[in-house]
Coordinates of C-alpha atoms in Angstrom, one line a residue:
Chain W
M1 CA 24.9 -8.7 -28.9
S2 CA 25.4 -12.4 -28.6
D3 CA 22.7 -15.0 -28.6
S4 CA 24.1 -16.9 -25.7
K5 CA 21.7 -18.1 -23.1
N6 CA 23.4 -16.2 -20.4
D7 CA 22.5 -12.9 -22.0
I8 CA 18.8 -13.4 -21.6
V9 CA 17.5 -11.4 -18.7
L10 CA 13.8 -12.1 -19.0
E11 CA 12.3 -15.2 -20.5
M12 CA 8.6 -15.7 -20.6
T13 CA 7.3 -18.9 -22.2
D14 CA 3.8 -19.8 -23.2
I15 CA 2.2 -17.6 -20.6
H16 CA -1.5 -18.0 -20.0
K17 CA -3.5 -15.9 -17.6
S18 CA -7.3 -15.4 -17.2
F19 CA -9.4 -13.3 -14.8
E20 CA -12.6 -15.3 -14.1
K21 CA -13.6 -16.4 -17.6
L22 CA -11.7 -13.7 -19.5
E23 CA -8.5 -14.9 -21.1
V24 CA -6.1 -12.0 -20.8
L25 CA -2.9 -13.7 -21.9
N26 CA -3.2 -16.5 -24.3
G27 CA 0.2 -18.1 -24.9
I28 CA 2.8 -15.3 -24.8
N29 CA 6.5 -15.9 -25.5
L30 CA 8.9 -13.1 -24.8
Q31 CA 12.6 -13.0 -24.4
V32 CA 14.6 -9.9 -23.5
R33 CA 18.4 -9.9 -23.8
K34 CA 20.8 -7.9 -21.7
G35 CA 21.0 -4.3 -22.8
E36 CA 17.9 -4.6 -25.0
V37 CA 15.0 -2.1 -24.9
V38 CA 11.7 -3.6 -25.7
A39 CA 8.6 -1.6 -26.1
I40 CA 5.2 -3.2 -25.8
I41 CA 2.4 -1.4 -27.6
G42 CA -1.2 -2.3 -28.4
P43 CA -4.8 -1.3 -27.6
S44 CA -6.1 -1.1 -24.0
G45 CA -7.2 -4.4 -22.7
G46 CA -4.8 -6.2 -25.0
G47 CA -2.9 -7.7 -22.0
K48 CA 0.2 -5.5 -22.0
S49 CA -0.1 -4.4 -18.4
T50 CA -1.1 -7.9 -17.2
L51 CA 2.0 -9.3 -18.9
L52 CA 4.1 -6.8 -17.0
R53 CA 2.3 -7.6 -13.7
C54 CA 3.0 -11.3 -14.2
A55 CA 6.7 -10.7 -14.8
T56 CA 6.9 -8.5 -11.7
T57 CA 5.2 -11.1 -9.4
L58 CA 2.2 -8.9 -8.9
E59 CA 0.0 -11.4 -10.6
R60 CA 0.2 -15.2 -10.7
V61 CA 0.1 -16.8 -14.2
D62 CA -2.1 -19.8 -14.8
Y63 CA 0.3 -21.5 -17.1
G64 CA 3.8 -21.1 -18.5
K65 CA 7.4 -20.4 -17.4
I66 CA 9.1 -17.2 -16.3
V67 CA 12.8 -16.8 -15.8
I68 CA 14.3 -13.6 -14.6
G69 CA 18.1 -13.1 -14.3
G70 CA 18.6 -16.8 -14.3
D71 CA 16.1 -17.5 -11.5
V72 CA 13.0 -19.5 -12.3
L73 CA 9.9 -17.6 -10.9
C74 CA 7.5 -20.2 -12.1
D75 CA 7.4 -23.2 -14.4
T76 CA 4.8 -25.6 -15.8
I77 CA 5.9 -29.2 -16.0
S78 CA 3.6 -31.7 -17.5
G79 CA 0.6 -29.4 -17.1
R80 CA 1.3 -28.5 -13.4
L81 CA 2.2 -24.9 -12.6
S82 CA 4.5 -24.3 -9.7
Y83 CA 6.0 -21.1 -8.3
C84 CA 9.4 -20.8 -6.6
D85 CA 9.7 -20.5 -2.9
K86 CA 9.5 -17.2 -1.0
K87 CA 13.3 -16.8 -0.7
T88 CA 13.8 -17.2 -4.4
E89 CA 10.9 -14.8 -5.1
K90 CA 12.5 -12.2 -2.9
E91 CA 15.8 -12.8 -4.7
I92 CA 14.0 -12.3 -8.0
R93 CA 12.4 -9.1 -6.8
S94 CA 15.8 -7.6 -6.2
K95 CA 16.7 -8.3 -9.8
F96 CA 14.1 -6.0 -11.4
G97 CA 12.6 -2.6 -10.9
L98 CA 9.1 -1.5 -11.7
V99 CA 7.9 2.0 -12.6
F100 CA 4.2 2.4 -12.3
Q101 CA 1.8 4.6 -14.3
N102 CA 0.7 6.5 -11.3
F103 CA 4.2 6.5 -9.6
N104 CA 3.1 5.0 -6.3
L105 CA 5.6 6.9 -4.3
F106 CA 5.3 6.7 -0.5
P107 CA 3.7 10.1 0.3
H108 CA 4.8 10.0 4.0
F109 CA 8.5 9.7 3.0
S110 CA 10.7 12.4 1.6
V111 CA 12.1 11.9 -1.8
K112 CA 15.4 10.7 -0.3
R113 CA 13.6 8.2 2.0
N114 CA 11.5 6.9 -0.9
I115 CA 14.8 5.9 -2.6
T116 CA 16.9 4.8 0.4
E117 CA 14.3 2.9 2.5
A118 CA 14.5 -0.3 0.5
L119 CA 18.2 -0.1 0.2
I120 CA 18.6 0.2 4.0
H121 CA 15.8 -2.2 5.1
V122 CA 15.7 -4.8 2.3
H123 CA 19.2 -4.7 0.9
K124 CA 20.9 -4.0 4.3
K125 CA 23.1 -1.2 3.0
S126 CA 24.4 1.4 5.5
K127 CA 22.7 4.7 5.6
A128 CA 25.7 6.5 4.2
E129 CA 26.0 4.0 1.3
A130 CA 22.3 4.3 0.6
E131 CA 22.5 8.1 0.6
T132 CA 25.4 8.1 -1.8
I133 CA 23.4 5.9 -4.2
C134 CA 20.4 8.2 -3.7
N135 CA 22.3 11.4 -4.4
N136 CA 23.9 10.0 -7.5
L137 CA 20.6 9.0 -8.9
L138 CA 18.9 12.3 -8.0
M139 CA 21.7 14.1 -9.7
K140 CA 21.2 12.1 -12.8
M141 CA 17.4 12.8 -12.6
G142 CA 18.1 16.5 -12.2
L143 CA 16.3 16.4 -8.8
I144 CA 19.1 16.7 -6.3
E145 CA 17.6 19.9 -4.8
K146 CA 14.4 18.0 -4.2
A147 CA 15.9 15.4 -1.9
D148 CA 14.2 16.6 1.2
E149 CA 10.8 17.5 -0.4
Y150 CA 7.8 15.3 -0.1
P151 CA 6.2 13.8 -3.2
C152 CA 3.1 15.9 -2.9
N153 CA 5.2 19.0 -3.5
L154 CA 6.6 17.7 -6.8
S155 CA 5.1 17.8 -10.3
G156 CA 3.9 14.6 -11.8
G157 CA 7.0 14.5 -14.0
Q158 CA 9.3 15.0 -11.1
Q159 CA 7.4 12.3 -9.1
Q160 CA 7.8 9.9 -12.0
R161 CA 11.6 10.6 -12.2
V162 CA 11.8 10.0 -8.4
S163 CA 10.1 6.7 -8.9
I164 CA 12.5 5.8 -11.7
A165 CA 15.3 6.6 -9.3
R166 CA 13.7 4.4 -6.7
A167 CA 13.5 1.5 -9.2
L168 CA 17.2 2.0 -10.2
A169 CA 18.5 2.3 -6.7
T170 CA 18.8 -1.4 -6.1
N171 CA 20.8 -1.8 -9.3
P172 CA 18.4 -4.1 -11.0
E173 CA 19.2 -6.2 -14.1
I174 CA 16.0 -5.1 -15.8
I175 CA 13.5 -2.3 -15.4
F176 CA 9.8 -2.6 -16.3
F177 CA 7.8 0.6 -17.1
D178 CA 4.0 0.4 -17.1
E179 CA 2.9 3.3 -19.2
P180 CA 5.2 5.7 -17.4
T181 CA 3.9 8.8 -19.1
S182 CA 0.2 8.1 -19.3
A183 CA -0.6 10.2 -16.2
L184 CA 1.4 13.1 -17.4
D185 CA 0.7 16.1 -19.7
P186 CA 2.9 16.4 -22.9
E187 CA 5.3 18.8 -21.3
L188 CA 6.1 16.7 -18.3
T189 CA 6.2 13.6 -20.5
K190 CA 9.2 15.0 -22.2
G191 CA 11.4 15.1 -19.1
V192 CA 10.5 11.5 -18.2
L193 CA 11.1 10.2 -21.7
T194 CA 14.5 11.9 -21.8
V195 CA 15.5 10.1 -18.6
I196 CA 14.5 6.8 -20.1
K197 CA 16.3 7.6 -23.3
D198 CA 19.5 8.2 -21.3
L199 CA 19.1 4.9 -19.6
A200 CA 18.8 3.2 -23.0
K201 CA 22.1 4.9 -24.0
E202 CA 23.7 3.4 -20.9
K203 CA 22.4 0.0 -22.1
M204 CA 20.0 -0.5 -19.3
T205 CA 17.7 -3.5 -20.0
M206 CA 14.2 -2.2 -20.2
V207 CA 10.7 -3.4 -21.0
I208 CA 8.4 -0.4 -21.6
V209 CA 4.6 -0.6 -22.0
T210 CA 3.8 2.7 -23.8
H211 CA 1.4 4.6 -26.0
E212 CA 4.2 7.0 -27.1
M213 CA 4.7 5.6 -30.6
S214 CA 7.5 7.9 -31.7
F215 CA 9.3 7.3 -28.5
A216 CA 9.0 3.6 -28.9
R217 CA 10.3 3.9 -32.5
D218 CA 13.3 6.0 -31.5
V219 CA 14.3 4.4 -28.3
A220 CA 13.3 0.7 -28.4
D221 CA 15.4 -1.9 -30.1
R222 CA 12.4 -4.0 -30.6
I223 CA 8.6 -3.4 -30.5
V224 CA 6.1 -6.0 -29.5
F225 CA 2.5 -5.4 -30.6
M226 CA 0.0 -7.1 -28.4
D227 CA -3.8 -7.5 -28.9
G228 CA -6.3 -10.0 -27.6
G229 CA -3.9 -11.6 -25.3
V230 CA -1.4 -12.6 -28.0
I231 CA 1.7 -11.1 -29.6
V232 CA 0.3 -10.1 -33.0
E233 CA 3.6 -8.9 -34.4
E234 CA 7.1 -8.1 -33.2
G235 CA 10.3 -6.8 -34.8
P236 CA 12.9 -4.1 -34.9
A237 CA 11.3 -0.9 -33.7
Y238 CA 11.7 1.2 -36.8
D239 CA 10.6 -1.6 -39.2
L240 CA 7.5 -2.4 -37.2
V241 CA 6.3 1.2 -37.0
T242 CA 7.1 2.2 -40.6
N243 CA 6.3 -1.1 -42.2
P244 CA 3.9 -3.3 -40.2
Q245 CA 3.1 -6.7 -41.7
Q246 CA -0.1 -7.7 -40.0
Q247 CA -3.4 -6.1 -40.8
R248 CA -4.2 -5.6 -37.1
T249 CA -0.9 -3.8 -36.5
K250 CA -1.6 -1.5 -39.5
E251 CA -5.0 -0.6 -38.2
F252 CA -3.6 0.1 -34.7
L253 CA -0.7 2.3 -36.0
A254 CA -3.0 4.1 -38.3
G255 CA -4.6 5.7 -35.2
Y256 CA -1.4 7.5 -34.4
Chain J
M1 CA -10.0 -8.2 7.6
S2 CA -8.4 -11.6 8.2
K3 CA -8.2 -14.0 5.3
I4 CA -9.0 -16.8 7.7
K5 CA -12.8 -17.0 7.5
I6 CA -13.5 -18.1 11.1
V7 CA -11.3 -15.4 12.6
S8 CA -12.9 -12.7 10.4
L9 CA -16.3 -14.1 11.4
I10 CA -15.6 -14.0 15.1
F11 CA -14.4 -10.3 14.9
R12 CA -17.3 -9.3 12.8
F13 CA -19.7 -10.8 15.3
Y14 CA -17.9 -9.1 18.2
I15 CA -18.0 -5.7 16.5
S16 CA -21.6 -6.1 15.5
I17 CA -22.7 -7.0 19.0
L18 CA -20.6 -4.4 20.8
R19 CA -21.7 -1.6 18.5
G20 CA -25.3 -2.8 18.3
T21 CA -26.1 -2.9 22.0
P22 CA -26.1 0.0 24.6
L23 CA -22.9 0.6 26.4
M24 CA -25.0 0.8 29.6
L25 CA -26.1 -2.7 29.1
Q26 CA -22.6 -3.9 28.5
L27 CA -21.6 -2.2 31.8
F28 CA -24.3 -4.0 33.7
L29 CA -23.2 -7.3 32.1
V30 CA -19.6 -6.9 33.0
Y31 CA -20.4 -5.8 36.5
F32 CA -23.2 -8.2 37.4
G33 CA -22.3 -11.0 35.0
P34 CA -19.6 -12.8 37.0
Y35 CA -21.9 -13.0 40.0
Y36 CA -25.1 -14.0 38.3
L37 CA -23.4 -16.5 35.9
F38 CA -20.7 -18.0 38.0
K39 CA -21.4 -16.8 41.6
V40 CA -18.1 -15.0 41.7
N41 CA -17.9 -12.7 44.6
T42 CA -16.8 -9.6 42.8
G43 CA -17.0 -7.6 46.0
S44 CA -13.6 -9.1 47.1
I45 CA -11.9 -8.3 43.8
A46 CA -9.6 -5.3 43.9
I47 CA -6.4 -4.2 42.1
G48 CA -4.6 -1.7 44.3
P49 CA -7.1 1.0 45.1
F50 CA -9.5 0.0 42.4
N51 CA -12.6 -2.0 43.4
Y52 CA -14.5 -4.2 40.9
R53 CA -16.9 -1.4 40.0
F54 CA -14.0 0.5 38.6
I55 CA -12.4 -2.5 37.0
A56 CA -15.7 -3.4 35.4
T57 CA -16.0 0.1 34.0
I58 CA -12.6 -0.1 32.4
I59 CA -13.3 -3.5 30.9
A60 CA -16.7 -2.5 29.5
F61 CA -15.4 0.7 28.0
S62 CA -12.3 -1.0 26.5
L63 CA -14.4 -3.8 24.9
N64 CA -16.9 -1.3 23.6
Y65 CA -14.5 1.3 22.3
A66 CA -12.2 -1.4 20.8
A67 CA -15.1 -2.3 18.5
Y68 CA -15.5 1.3 17.3
F69 CA -11.7 1.8 16.9
A70 CA -11.5 -1.5 15.0
E71 CA -14.0 -0.2 12.5
I72 CA -12.2 3.1 12.1
F73 CA -8.9 1.4 11.4
R74 CA -10.5 -1.1 9.1
G75 CA -11.9 1.8 7.1
G76 CA -8.5 3.5 7.1
I77 CA -6.6 0.4 6.0
Q78 CA -9.1 -0.4 3.2
S79 CA -8.8 3.2 1.9
M80 CA -5.1 2.7 1.1
S81 CA -4.5 2.3 -2.6
K82 CA -3.4 -1.1 -3.9
G83 CA -0.5 0.7 -5.5
Q84 CA 1.2 1.3 -2.1
Y85 CA 1.2 -2.4 -1.4
E86 CA 2.4 -3.2 -4.9
A87 CA 5.2 -0.7 -4.8
A88 CA 6.4 -2.0 -1.4
T89 CA 6.1 -5.6 -2.7
V90 CA 8.3 -5.1 -5.8
L91 CA 10.9 -3.2 -3.7
G92 CA 11.2 -6.3 -1.6
F93 CA 9.6 -5.2 1.6
S94 CA 8.2 -8.1 3.7
K95 CA 4.5 -8.1 4.6
I96 CA 5.3 -6.9 8.1
Q97 CA 7.7 -4.1 6.9
T98 CA 5.0 -3.0 4.4
Y99 CA 2.4 -2.8 7.1
F100 CA 4.5 -1.0 9.7
K101 CA 6.6 1.3 7.5
I102 CA 4.3 2.0 4.6
I103 CA 0.6 1.4 5.5
L104 CA 0.1 2.1 9.2
P105 CA 1.8 5.6 9.3
Q106 CA -0.5 6.7 6.5
V107 CA -3.6 5.1 8.1
V108 CA -2.9 6.8 11.4
K109 CA -2.9 10.1 9.7
R110 CA -6.2 9.3 7.8
V111 CA -8.1 8.0 10.8
L112 CA -6.9 10.7 13.3
P113 CA -10.0 12.9 13.0
S114 CA -12.3 10.0 13.6
V115 CA -10.2 8.8 16.5
S116 CA -10.3 12.3 18.0
N117 CA -14.1 12.1 17.8
E118 CA -14.2 8.8 19.6
I119 CA -11.9 9.9 22.4
I120 CA -14.0 13.0 23.1
T121 CA -17.1 10.9 23.1
L122 CA -15.4 8.5 25.5
V123 CA -14.7 11.2 28.0
K124 CA -18.4 12.2 28.0
D125 CA -19.5 8.5 28.1
T126 CA -17.8 8.0 31.5
S127 CA -20.9 9.6 33.0
L128 CA -22.6 6.3 32.3
A129 CA -20.5 4.6 35.0
Q130 CA -22.9 5.9 37.5
V131 CA -25.3 3.1 36.6
I132 CA -23.1 0.7 38.4
S133 CA -22.6 3.2 41.3
V134 CA -19.1 4.2 40.4
T135 CA -18.7 7.6 42.0
E136 CA -17.6 9.4 38.9
M137 CA -18.0 13.1 38.4
F138 CA -21.6 13.0 37.3
T139 CA -22.7 11.0 40.3
R140 CA -21.1 13.6 42.6
A141 CA -22.8 16.4 40.7
S142 CA -26.2 14.8 40.9
A143 CA -25.8 14.3 44.7
A144 CA -24.6 17.9 45.2
A145 CA -27.4 19.3 43.0
S146 CA -30.2 17.5 45.0
A147 CA -28.6 18.4 48.3
Q148 CA -28.2 22.1 47.4
V149 CA -31.3 22.3 45.2
S150 CA -29.2 24.0 42.6
V151 CA -28.0 23.5 39.1
V152 CA -24.6 24.9 39.8
P153 CA -23.0 21.5 40.4
F154 CA -24.3 20.4 37.0
I155 CA -22.8 23.4 35.4
A156 CA -19.5 22.8 37.2
A157 CA -19.5 19.2 36.1
G158 CA -20.2 20.3 32.5
A159 CA -17.3 22.7 32.8
F160 CA -15.0 19.8 33.9
Y161 CA -16.0 17.6 31.0
Y162 CA -15.5 20.5 28.7
L163 CA -12.1 21.4 30.0
T164 CA -10.9 17.8 29.9
N165 CA -12.0 17.7 26.2
L166 CA -10.5 21.0 25.5
L167 CA -7.2 19.7 26.7
I168 CA -7.6 16.5 24.7
E169 CA -8.5 18.5 21.6
A170 CA -5.4 20.7 22.0
I171 CA -3.2 17.6 22.2
L172 CA -4.9 15.9 19.2
N173 CA -4.6 19.1 17.1
R174 CA -0.9 19.1 17.8
V175 CA -0.6 15.5 16.7
E176 CA -2.6 16.2 13.6
K177 CA -0.4 19.2 12.8
S178 CA 2.8 17.1 13.3
M179 CA 1.5 14.8 10.5
S180 CA 0.5 17.5 8.1
Y181 CA 3.9 17.7 6.4
Y182 CA 2.5 15.7 3.5
S183 CA -1.0 15.5 2.0

């Protein structure tokens, strides 16, 4: 892995974000290189999800700079924050995928349409092309026989795998996972984690907010521990889990 | 609800008035209003075979029921989870695509039972049109009942209302069923 600037897929610099008076992100710096898997861990309310939501355009930051796949989403120059225009934002949205904690599949669409709809109507692919992409992904997820089912007829684990397929369909440069297994029981969790593990082997760039500590240790290249709106500690996954340096990190990991 | 404050205020006022006053009063207002307020000779207004009595009925019912339907759809739209909008947003759907492809089809399914209720009430409410002397079914039944000194015309009228609604119910049930492929 080289350190060249071109290899950086996500760059968040000095990100600040508050809701009302509550400071949720208090100067976050995060860089993710191509092919890197970064796990974000930390207690609830520590700002992990908000950070992800800011990176995925679902929340606006108050201060800082975000660059995704070379495009500047927002920048703060001499104290003034400005966001890119709508066209660039749309461009940026095609560069990442987001997997939600509670899937957010479209219940009135079949599995197949959940995956192909954006390909056809946003990315202007032909129906045949979209279906080829869809079938390949469903095959990979072990869900090819579910293509014509509706989400309500799938288990939570299957739904989450469909939503991963949906996020992968547009061939994004980076995928964000917001606690992808928190809504699943341990047995279903396994299937979803296996899929993410496979993606890591294929060198998919991923940022994963998770509470699955052993998964983070085994799959991530790097772990970021967040609390109180700041990054308390970060480092190579195995080192951080087995030998945390900060007192706060030690306390948190002791709970697992 | 509209983010533009004045637009939202206008519609809230409209809905509040139309739902908060009797439909019969609204019928009177639409029927007599143009003459009393602007001296418009409504007697000469006609669209094809429909005189102003009939047109006024259509206008008053539309305005009144639009208010109720607006409320039903508002409730339906607001019941959609934020996640649906967010998933659509990150997939790159425009606001219009999100509304028509993702939100509205789900809202229609959710509000259908309430809409069915309103449609059935609407059929029965047409009997109100007699107050501006539209010769609708109930007017006819009343006339026949007093001429014949009999309740049979009322029973017949009731049967007609009921059969009409039975048909509507059957159609709406089919629509509901056609949308039951997901829950």
